[in-house]
CSV table of C-alpha atoms in Angstrom, one decimal:
chain,number,residue,atom,x,y,z
A,21,MET,CA,0.0,0.0,0.0
A,22,LEU,CA,2.6,2.5,1.1
A,23,THR,CA,4.8,1.6,-1.8
A,24,ALA,CA,1.9,2.2,-4.3
A,25,ARG,CA,1.1,5.5,-2.7
A,26,CYS,CA,4.6,6.7,-2.9
A,27,ILE,CA,4.9,5.8,-6.6
A,28,VAL,CA,1.7,7.6,-7.4
A,29,GLY,CA,2.9,10.6,-5.4
A,30,ASP,CA,6.1,10.4,-7.4
A,31,LEU,CA,4.5,10.4,-10.7
A,32,HIS,CA,2.2,13.2,-9.7
A,33,ARG,CA,4.9,15.4,-8.5
A,34,GLY,CA,7.2,14.6,-11.4
A,35,GLY,CA,4.4,15.3,-13.9
A,36,ARG,CA,3.7,18.6,-12.4
A,37,THR,CA,7.3,19.6,-12.5
A,38,LEU,CA,7.6,18.7,-16.2
A,39,GLY,CA,4.4,20.6,-17.0
A,40,LEU,CA,5.8,23.7,-15.3
A,41,LEU,CA,9.0,23.6,-17.1
A,42,SER,CA,7.5,23.2,-20.6
A,43,GLY,CA,5.0,26.0,-19.9
A,44,ARG,CA,7.8,28.3,-19.0
A,45,GLN,CA,9.9,27.4,-22.0
A,46,GLN,CA,6.9,28.0,-24.3
A,47,ALA,CA,6.3,31.4,-22.7
A,48,GLY,CA,9.9,32.2,-23.1
A,49,LEU,CA,9.9,31.4,-26.7
A,50,LEU,CA,6.8,33.3,-27.5
A,51,ARG,CA,7.5,36.4,-25.6
A,52,PRO,CA,11.2,36.6,-24.7
A,53,PRO,CA,11.6,40.3,-23.9
A,54,SER,CA,8.6,40.6,-21.5
A,55,LEU,CA,9.7,37.7,-19.4
A,56,PRO,CA,13.5,37.9,-19.2
A,57,HIS,CA,13.8,36.3,-15.8
A,58,LEU,CA,11.8,33.2,-16.8
A,59,GLY,CA,14.0,32.3,-19.8
A,60,CYS,CA,16.5,29.5,-19.8
A,61,GLY,CA,20.3,29.7,-20.2
A,62,ARG,CA,23.1,31.7,-18.7
A,63,GLN,CA,22.5,34.9,-20.6
A,64,MET,CA,19.1,35.3,-19.0
A,65,ALA,CA,20.5,34.6,-15.6
A,66,SER,CA,23.0,37.4,-15.9
A,67,VAL,CA,20.4,39.8,-17.0
A,68,GLY,CA,17.5,38.7,-14.8
A,69,SER,CA,17.2,38.7,-11.0
A,70,PRO,CA,19.7,36.3,-9.4
A,71,VAL,CA,17.4,35.8,-6.4
A,72,LYS,CA,14.7,34.3,-8.6
A,73,LEU,CA,17.2,32.0,-10.3
A,74,ARG,CA,18.5,30.9,-7.0
A,75,THR,CA,14.9,30.2,-5.8
A,76,ARG,CA,14.3,28.1,-9.0
A,77,MET,CA,17.5,26.2,-8.5
A,78,GLY,CA,16.6,25.6,-4.9
A,79,VAL,CA,13.1,24.4,-5.8
A,80,THR,CA,14.6,22.1,-8.5
A,81,ALA,CA,17.1,20.8,-6.0
A,82,LEU,CA,14.4,20.2,-3.4
A,83,VAL,CA,12.1,18.4,-5.9
A,84,GLY,CA,15.1,16.4,-7.1
A,85,ALA,CA,16.1,15.4,-3.6
A,86,GLY,CA,12.4,14.5,-2.9
A,87,LEU,CA,12.3,12.3,-6.0
A,88,PHE,CA,15.6,10.7,-5.1
A,89,ALA,CA,14.5,10.1,-1.5
A,90,CYS,CA,11.3,8.5,-2.7
A,91,TRP,CA,13.0,6.3,-5.2
A,92,TRP,CA,15.5,5.3,-2.5
A,93,TRP,CA,12.7,4.4,-0.1
A,94,VAL,CA,10.7,2.4,-2.7
A,95,ASP,CA,13.9,0.6,-3.7
A,96,SER,CA,14.8,-0.3,-0.1
A,97,GLU,CA,11.3,-1.5,0.6
A,98,LYS,CA,11.5,-3.7,-2.5
A,99,GLN,CA,14.9,-5.1,-1.4
A,100,GLN,CA,13.6,-5.8,2.1
A,101,GLU,CA,10.5,-7.6,0.6
A,102,LEU,CA,12.8,-9.7,-1.5
A,103,GLN,CA,15.0,-10.5,1.5
A,104,ARG,CA,11.9,-11.5,3.5
A,105,LYS,CA,10.7,-13.8,0.8
A,106,ARG,CA,14.2,-15.3,0.4
A,107,VAL,CA,14.5,-16.0,4.1
A,108,SER,CA,11.0,-17.6,4.3
A,109,GLN,CA,11.9,-19.8,1.3
A,110,LEU,CA,15.1,-20.8,2.9
A,111,LYS,CA,13.3,-21.6,6.2
A,112,ARG,CA,11.1,-24.1,4.5
A,113,VAL,CA,14.1,-26.1,3.3
A,114,ALA,CA,16.3,-25.5,6.4
A,115,LEU,CA,17.7,-28.4,8.5
A,116,GLY,CA,16.0,-29.1,11.8
A,117,GLN,CA,12.4,-29.3,10.7
A,118,GLY,CA,11.5,-32.3,12.9
A,119,ASP,CA,10.4,-32.2,16.5
A,120,PHE,CA,12.8,-34.4,18.5
A,121,SER,CA,11.7,-35.8,21.8
A,122,LEU,CA,14.5,-37.1,24.1
A,123,VAL,CA,15.3,-37.5,27.8
A,124,ASP,CA,17.8,-35.2,29.4
A,125,HIS,CA,20.6,-36.2,31.8
A,126,GLN,CA,18.3,-35.7,34.8
A,127,GLY,CA,15.7,-38.0,33.4
A,128,GLN,CA,13.3,-35.3,32.2
A,129,ARG,CA,11.5,-35.6,28.8
A,130,ARG,CA,12.6,-32.7,26.6
A,131,THR,CA,11.3,-31.9,23.1
A,132,LYS,CA,12.5,-29.4,20.6
A,133,GLU,CA,9.6,-27.1,21.6
A,134,ASP,CA,11.2,-26.6,25.0
A,135,PHE,CA,14.1,-24.9,23.3
A,136,LEU,CA,12.1,-22.7,20.8
A,137,GLY,CA,12.5,-19.0,21.3
A,138,GLY,CA,16.1,-19.4,22.5
A,139,TRP,CA,19.4,-19.9,20.9
A,140,VAL,CA,21.0,-23.3,21.0
A,141,LEU,CA,24.5,-24.6,20.2
A,142,LEU,CA,24.1,-28.3,19.5
A,143,TYR,CA,26.7,-31.1,19.3
A,144,PHE,CA,26.2,-34.8,18.5
A,145,GLY,CA,28.7,-37.3,20.1
A,146,PHE,CA,29.1,-40.1,22.6
A,147,THR,CA,30.6,-40.4,26.0
A,148,HIS,CA,33.2,-43.1,25.1
A,149,CYS,CA,34.6,-40.8,22.4
A,150,PRO,CA,38.4,-40.8,22.6
A,151,ASP,CA,39.4,-37.2,21.7
A,152,ILE,CA,37.2,-35.3,19.3
A,153,CYS,CA,34.0,-35.1,21.3
A,154,PRO,CA,35.7,-33.9,24.5
A,155,ASP,CA,37.7,-31.4,22.5
A,156,GLU,CA,34.6,-30.0,20.7
A,157,LEU,CA,32.6,-29.9,23.9
A,158,ASP,CA,35.4,-28.0,25.6
A,159,LYS,CA,35.4,-25.6,22.7
A,160,LEU,CA,31.6,-25.3,22.8
A,161,SER,CA,31.6,-24.7,26.6
A,162,ALA,CA,34.3,-22.0,26.2
A,163,VAL,CA,32.2,-20.3,23.5
A,164,VAL,CA,29.1,-20.3,25.6
A,165,ALA,CA,31.1,-19.0,28.6
A,166,ALA,CA,32.5,-16.1,26.5
A,167,LEU,CA,29.0,-15.2,25.2
A,168,ASP,CA,27.7,-15.4,28.8
A,169,ARG,CA,30.1,-12.6,29.7
A,170,ASP,CA,28.4,-10.2,27.3
A,171,ALA,CA,25.2,-9.2,29.1
A,172,SER,CA,23.8,-7.5,26.0
A,173,LEU,CA,23.5,-10.9,24.3
A,174,PRO,CA,20.6,-13.4,24.8
A,175,PRO,CA,21.7,-16.6,26.5
A,176,VAL,CA,22.8,-19.5,24.4
A,177,GLN,CA,21.9,-23.1,25.5
A,178,PRO,CA,24.5,-25.7,24.9
A,179,LEU,CA,23.1,-29.2,24.0
A,180,PHE,CA,24.7,-32.6,23.6
A,181,ILE,CA,22.8,-35.3,21.9
A,182,THR,CA,24.3,-38.8,22.0
A,183,VAL,CA,24.7,-41.0,19.0
A,184,ASP,CA,25.3,-44.0,21.2
A,185,PRO,CA,22.0,-44.6,23.1
A,186,GLU,CA,23.0,-48.2,23.8
A,187,ARG,CA,25.7,-47.1,26.3
A,188,ASP,CA,24.8,-43.5,27.0
A,189,ASP,CA,21.9,-43.8,29.4
A,190,VAL,CA,20.7,-41.0,31.8
A,191,PRO,CA,23.4,-41.7,34.5
A,192,ALA,CA,26.2,-42.0,31.9
A,193,LEU,CA,25.2,-38.6,30.5
A,194,ALA,CA,24.9,-37.0,33.9
A,195,ARG,CA,28.5,-38.1,34.7
A,196,TYR,CA,29.7,-36.8,31.4
A,197,VAL,CA,28.1,-33.4,31.1
A,198,LYS,CA,29.4,-32.2,34.5
A,199,ASP,CA,32.9,-32.1,32.9
A,200,PHE,CA,31.8,-29.3,30.7
A,201,HIS,CA,29.7,-26.1,30.8
A,202,PRO,CA,27.4,-26.0,33.9
A,203,ARG,CA,24.3,-25.4,31.7
A,204,LEU,CA,25.2,-28.1,29.2
A,205,ILE,CA,22.2,-30.5,28.8
A,206,GLY,CA,22.8,-34.1,27.7
A,207,LEU,CA,20.0,-35.8,25.7
A,208,THR,CA,19.4,-39.5,25.1
A,209,GLY,CA,16.5,-41.8,24.3
A,210,THR,CA,15.6,-45.0,22.6
A,211,SER,CA,17.7,-45.8,19.5
A,212,GLU,CA,14.8,-44.8,17.4
A,213,GLU,CA,14.3,-41.4,19.1
A,214,VAL,CA,18.0,-40.7,18.8
A,215,LYS,CA,18.2,-41.7,15.2
A,216,ARG,CA,15.2,-39.4,14.4
A,217,ALA,CA,16.9,-36.4,16.1
A,218,GLY,CA,20.0,-37.1,14.2
A,219,ARG,CA,18.1,-37.4,10.9
A,220,ASP,CA,16.6,-33.9,11.5
A,221,TYR,CA,20.1,-32.4,11.4
A,222,ARG,CA,21.4,-35.0,8.8
A,223,VAL,CA,23.9,-36.4,11.3
A,224,TYR,CA,25.8,-39.5,10.2
A,225,ALA,CA,26.6,-42.0,12.9
A,226,SER,CA,27.9,-45.6,12.6
A,227,ALA,CA,29.1,-47.8,15.4
A,228,GLY,CA,32.3,-49.6,14.7
A,229,PRO,CA,33.1,-53.3,15.5
A,230,LYS,CA,33.0,-54.4,19.2
A,231,ASP,CA,36.1,-55.7,20.8
A,232,GLU,CA,36.2,-58.5,23.4
A,233,ASP,CA,35.1,-56.1,26.2
A,234,GLY,CA,32.1,-55.0,24.1
A,235,ASP,CA,33.7,-51.6,23.7
A,236,TYR,CA,33.4,-49.8,20.4
A,237,ILE,CA,33.9,-46.4,18.7
A,238,VAL,CA,31.1,-44.6,17.0
A,239,ASP,CA,32.1,-42.8,13.8
A,240,HIS,CA,29.9,-39.7,13.4
A,241,SER,CA,29.6,-36.2,12.1
A,242,ILE,CA,31.5,-33.7,14.2
A,243,LEU,CA,29.9,-30.4,13.6
A,244,ILE,CA,28.7,-27.8,16.1
A,245,TYR,CA,25.3,-26.5,15.0
A,246,LEU,CA,23.9,-23.1,15.8
A,247,ILE,CA,20.1,-23.3,16.1
A,248,SER,CA,18.1,-20.1,15.9
A,249,PRO,CA,15.1,-19.3,18.1
A,250,ASP,CA,12.7,-20.8,15.5
A,251,GLY,CA,14.4,-24.1,16.0
A,252,LEU,CA,16.1,-24.3,12.6
A,253,PHE,CA,19.7,-24.7,11.6
A,254,LEU,CA,21.4,-21.4,11.0
A,255,ASP,CA,25.1,-22.1,10.9
A,256,TYR,CA,27.7,-24.8,11.7
A,257,TYR,CA,31.3,-25.0,12.8
A,258,ASN,CA,33.8,-27.7,12.0
A,259,ARG,CA,37.0,-28.8,13.7
A,260,MET,CA,39.0,-26.1,11.8
A,261,LYS,CA,37.1,-23.3,13.6
A,262,ASN,CA,38.7,-22.2,16.9
A,263,GLN,CA,36.9,-20.9,19.9
A,264,ASP,CA,37.3,-17.2,19.0
A,265,GLN,CA,36.1,-17.7,15.5
A,266,ILE,CA,33.0,-19.5,16.7
A,267,THR,CA,32.3,-16.9,19.4
A,268,GLN,CA,32.6,-14.1,16.9
A,269,SER,CA,30.3,-15.8,14.4
A,270,VAL,CA,27.7,-16.7,16.9
A,271,ARG,CA,27.8,-13.1,18.3
A,272,ASN,CA,27.2,-11.8,14.8
A,273,HIS,CA,24.2,-14.1,14.4
A,274,LEU,CA,22.8,-13.1,17.7
A,275,GLN,CA,23.1,-9.4,16.9
A,276,ASN,CA,21.8,-9.5,13.3
A,277,TYR,CA,19.0,-12.0,13.7
A,278,ALA,CA,15.7,-10.7,12.5
A,279,LYS,CA,12.6,-12.5,13.7
A,280,LEU,CA,10.2,-12.9,10.8
B,16,MET,CA,31.7,-50.3,31.1
B,17,ALA,CA,31.6,-46.7,32.1
B,18,ALA,CA,33.2,-44.1,29.9
B,19,PRO,CA,36.4,-42.5,31.3
B,20,ASN,CA,35.9,-39.4,33.3
B,21,SER,CA,37.7,-36.2,32.6
B,22,ALA,CA,40.7,-37.1,34.9
B,23,GLU,CA,41.0,-40.5,33.3
B,24,ARG,CA,40.8,-38.9,29.8
B,25,LYS,CA,43.6,-36.5,30.7
B,26,ALA,CA,45.8,-39.3,32.1
B,27,CYS,CA,45.3,-41.3,28.9
B,28,TRP,CA,46.0,-38.3,26.6
B,29,ASP,CA,49.1,-37.5,28.6
B,30,ALA,CA,50.4,-41.1,28.4
B,31,ARG,CA,49.7,-41.0,24.6
B,32,ASP,CA,51.6,-37.7,24.2
B,33,GLU,CA,54.6,-39.0,26.1
B,34,LEU,CA,54.6,-42.2,24.0
B,35,TRP,CA,54.3,-40.3,20.7
B,36,LYS,CA,57.1,-37.9,21.8
B,37,CYS,CA,59.3,-40.9,22.5
B,38,LEU,CA,58.5,-42.6,19.2
B,39,ASP,CA,59.2,-39.3,17.4
B,40,GLN,CA,62.6,-39.0,19.1
B,41,ASN,CA,63.6,-42.7,18.4
B,42,GLN,CA,62.6,-42.9,14.7
B,43,ASP,CA,59.5,-45.0,15.6
B,44,ARG,CA,61.6,-47.8,17.2
B,45,ALA,CA,58.9,-49.4,19.5
B,46,SER,CA,61.6,-51.2,21.5
B,47,ALA,CA,63.0,-47.9,22.7
B,48,CYS,CA,59.6,-46.9,24.2
B,49,GLN,CA,58.4,-50.2,25.7
B,50,GLN,CA,57.7,-48.7,29.1
B,51,LEU,CA,55.7,-45.7,27.8
B,52,GLN,CA,53.8,-48.1,25.5
B,53,SER,CA,52.6,-50.2,28.5
B,54,GLN,CA,51.8,-47.1,30.4
B,55,PHE,CA,49.7,-45.8,27.5
B,56,GLU,CA,47.9,-49.2,27.3
B,57,GLY,CA,47.4,-49.2,31.0
B,58,ARG,CA,45.8,-45.7,31.1
B,59,CYS,CA,43.6,-45.8,28.0
B,60,PRO,CA,40.7,-48.2,27.2
B,61,ALA,CA,41.8,-50.8,24.6
B,62,GLN,CA,39.5,-49.3,22.0
B,63,TRP,CA,41.2,-45.9,22.5
B,64,VAL,CA,44.7,-47.5,22.2
B,65,LYS,CA,43.7,-48.9,18.8
B,66,TYR,CA,42.1,-45.7,17.8
B,67,PHE,CA,45.1,-43.5,18.8
B,68,THR,CA,47.6,-45.9,17.1
B,69,LYS,CA,45.7,-45.7,13.9
B,70,ARG,CA,45.4,-41.9,14.3
B,71,ARG,CA,49.2,-41.6,14.7
B,72,ASP,CA,49.7,-43.5,11.5
B,73,PHE,CA,47.3,-41.2,9.8
B,74,LEU,CA,48.9,-38.0,11.1
B,75,LYS,CA,52.3,-39.3,10.1
B,76,TYR,CA,51.0,-40.1,6.6
B,77,LYS,CA,49.4,-36.7,6.3
B,78,GLU,CA,52.6,-35.0,7.4
B,79,ARG,CA,54.5,-37.0,4.8
B,80,MET,CA,52.1,-36.0,2.1
B,81,GLU,CA,52.4,-32.3,3.1
B,82,THR,CA,56.2,-32.3,3.2
B,83,ASP,CA,57.3,-34.8,0.6
B,84,GLY,CA,54.2,-34.8,-1.6
B,85,PHE,CA,52.6,-37.8,-3.2
B,86,SER,CA,54.8,-40.4,-4.8
B,87,PRO,CA,52.8,-42.8,-6.9
B,88,ALA,CA,53.4,-46.5,-6.4
B,89,GLU,CA,55.5,-48.1,-9.1
B,90,GLY,CA,53.3,-49.7,-11.7
B,91,PRO,CA,54.3,-52.6,-14.0
B,92,ARG,CA,57.2,-51.5,-16.1
B,93,GLN,CA,56.3,-51.2,-19.7
B,94,PRO,CA,58.8,-52.9,-22.0
B,95,SER,CA,60.0,-50.4,-24.6
């Protein structure tokens, strides 16, 4: 609506200006001597009153600036509209569409809905993981702690979802998460529930062969996901990203996020 | 079997780092680092020992690729 009105206003004003100019030119052509100050060109300006010319130039500049401002406003509205459309299209295909339902390390049932409206940093792993998971969880904890120190930022919830529900039950997770950020929540469930949560974020996980003690290593995707308040995937961080790079990136997302 | 806690993890990683340092200094002669090898095996779960041993091989291989570049295996010689 506003856009349309502005364009109409534009045309209207533009049209009037053109009409005025051509009228003056005609008058000048027909009766040059009687209207010296209304003519065009430098000669006339030097002969006629400089105040009038200045006024005309001022009016022209004002009208020009008005037209430009209007064009700029219409254009930025259009760009924003395009941006909004693009974002909503991307949201429909974004990762994390599903609605996981898992049990946390205190035995409480948690669904994705519980985390909607807040920011989440999510990592998939397993407690028997030799080096990568603890490294990444340390990094994730440090990032959350760094963001916590900035009071102007909304809180970020760290989440750990196991890819090894067979061994990672509630007590195992409770033992594990206390080594990391105090707000870290560990999530587990039946193998079906865990698989579904992983599928929502396209996580790959495959348990290796068991040795004589029944011990095994689970090969899995090792990405840290940033989940926006609408529960969808927004960004990810791999092993190459250090703590400071991740903190900076998450901070940018928190500051620039626009709720649709 | 419970997963190692953070102190046990650290003990295992430290044993691993000591062993790797010894192997690096002794041109990978396992006989020179017997004691550290058994310490490493004592402090890490068997699966982790296997995993870290493979990981060292991989890291060495990666290092070789980065410094020496790739040298293709010799194929059958073509009689000319």
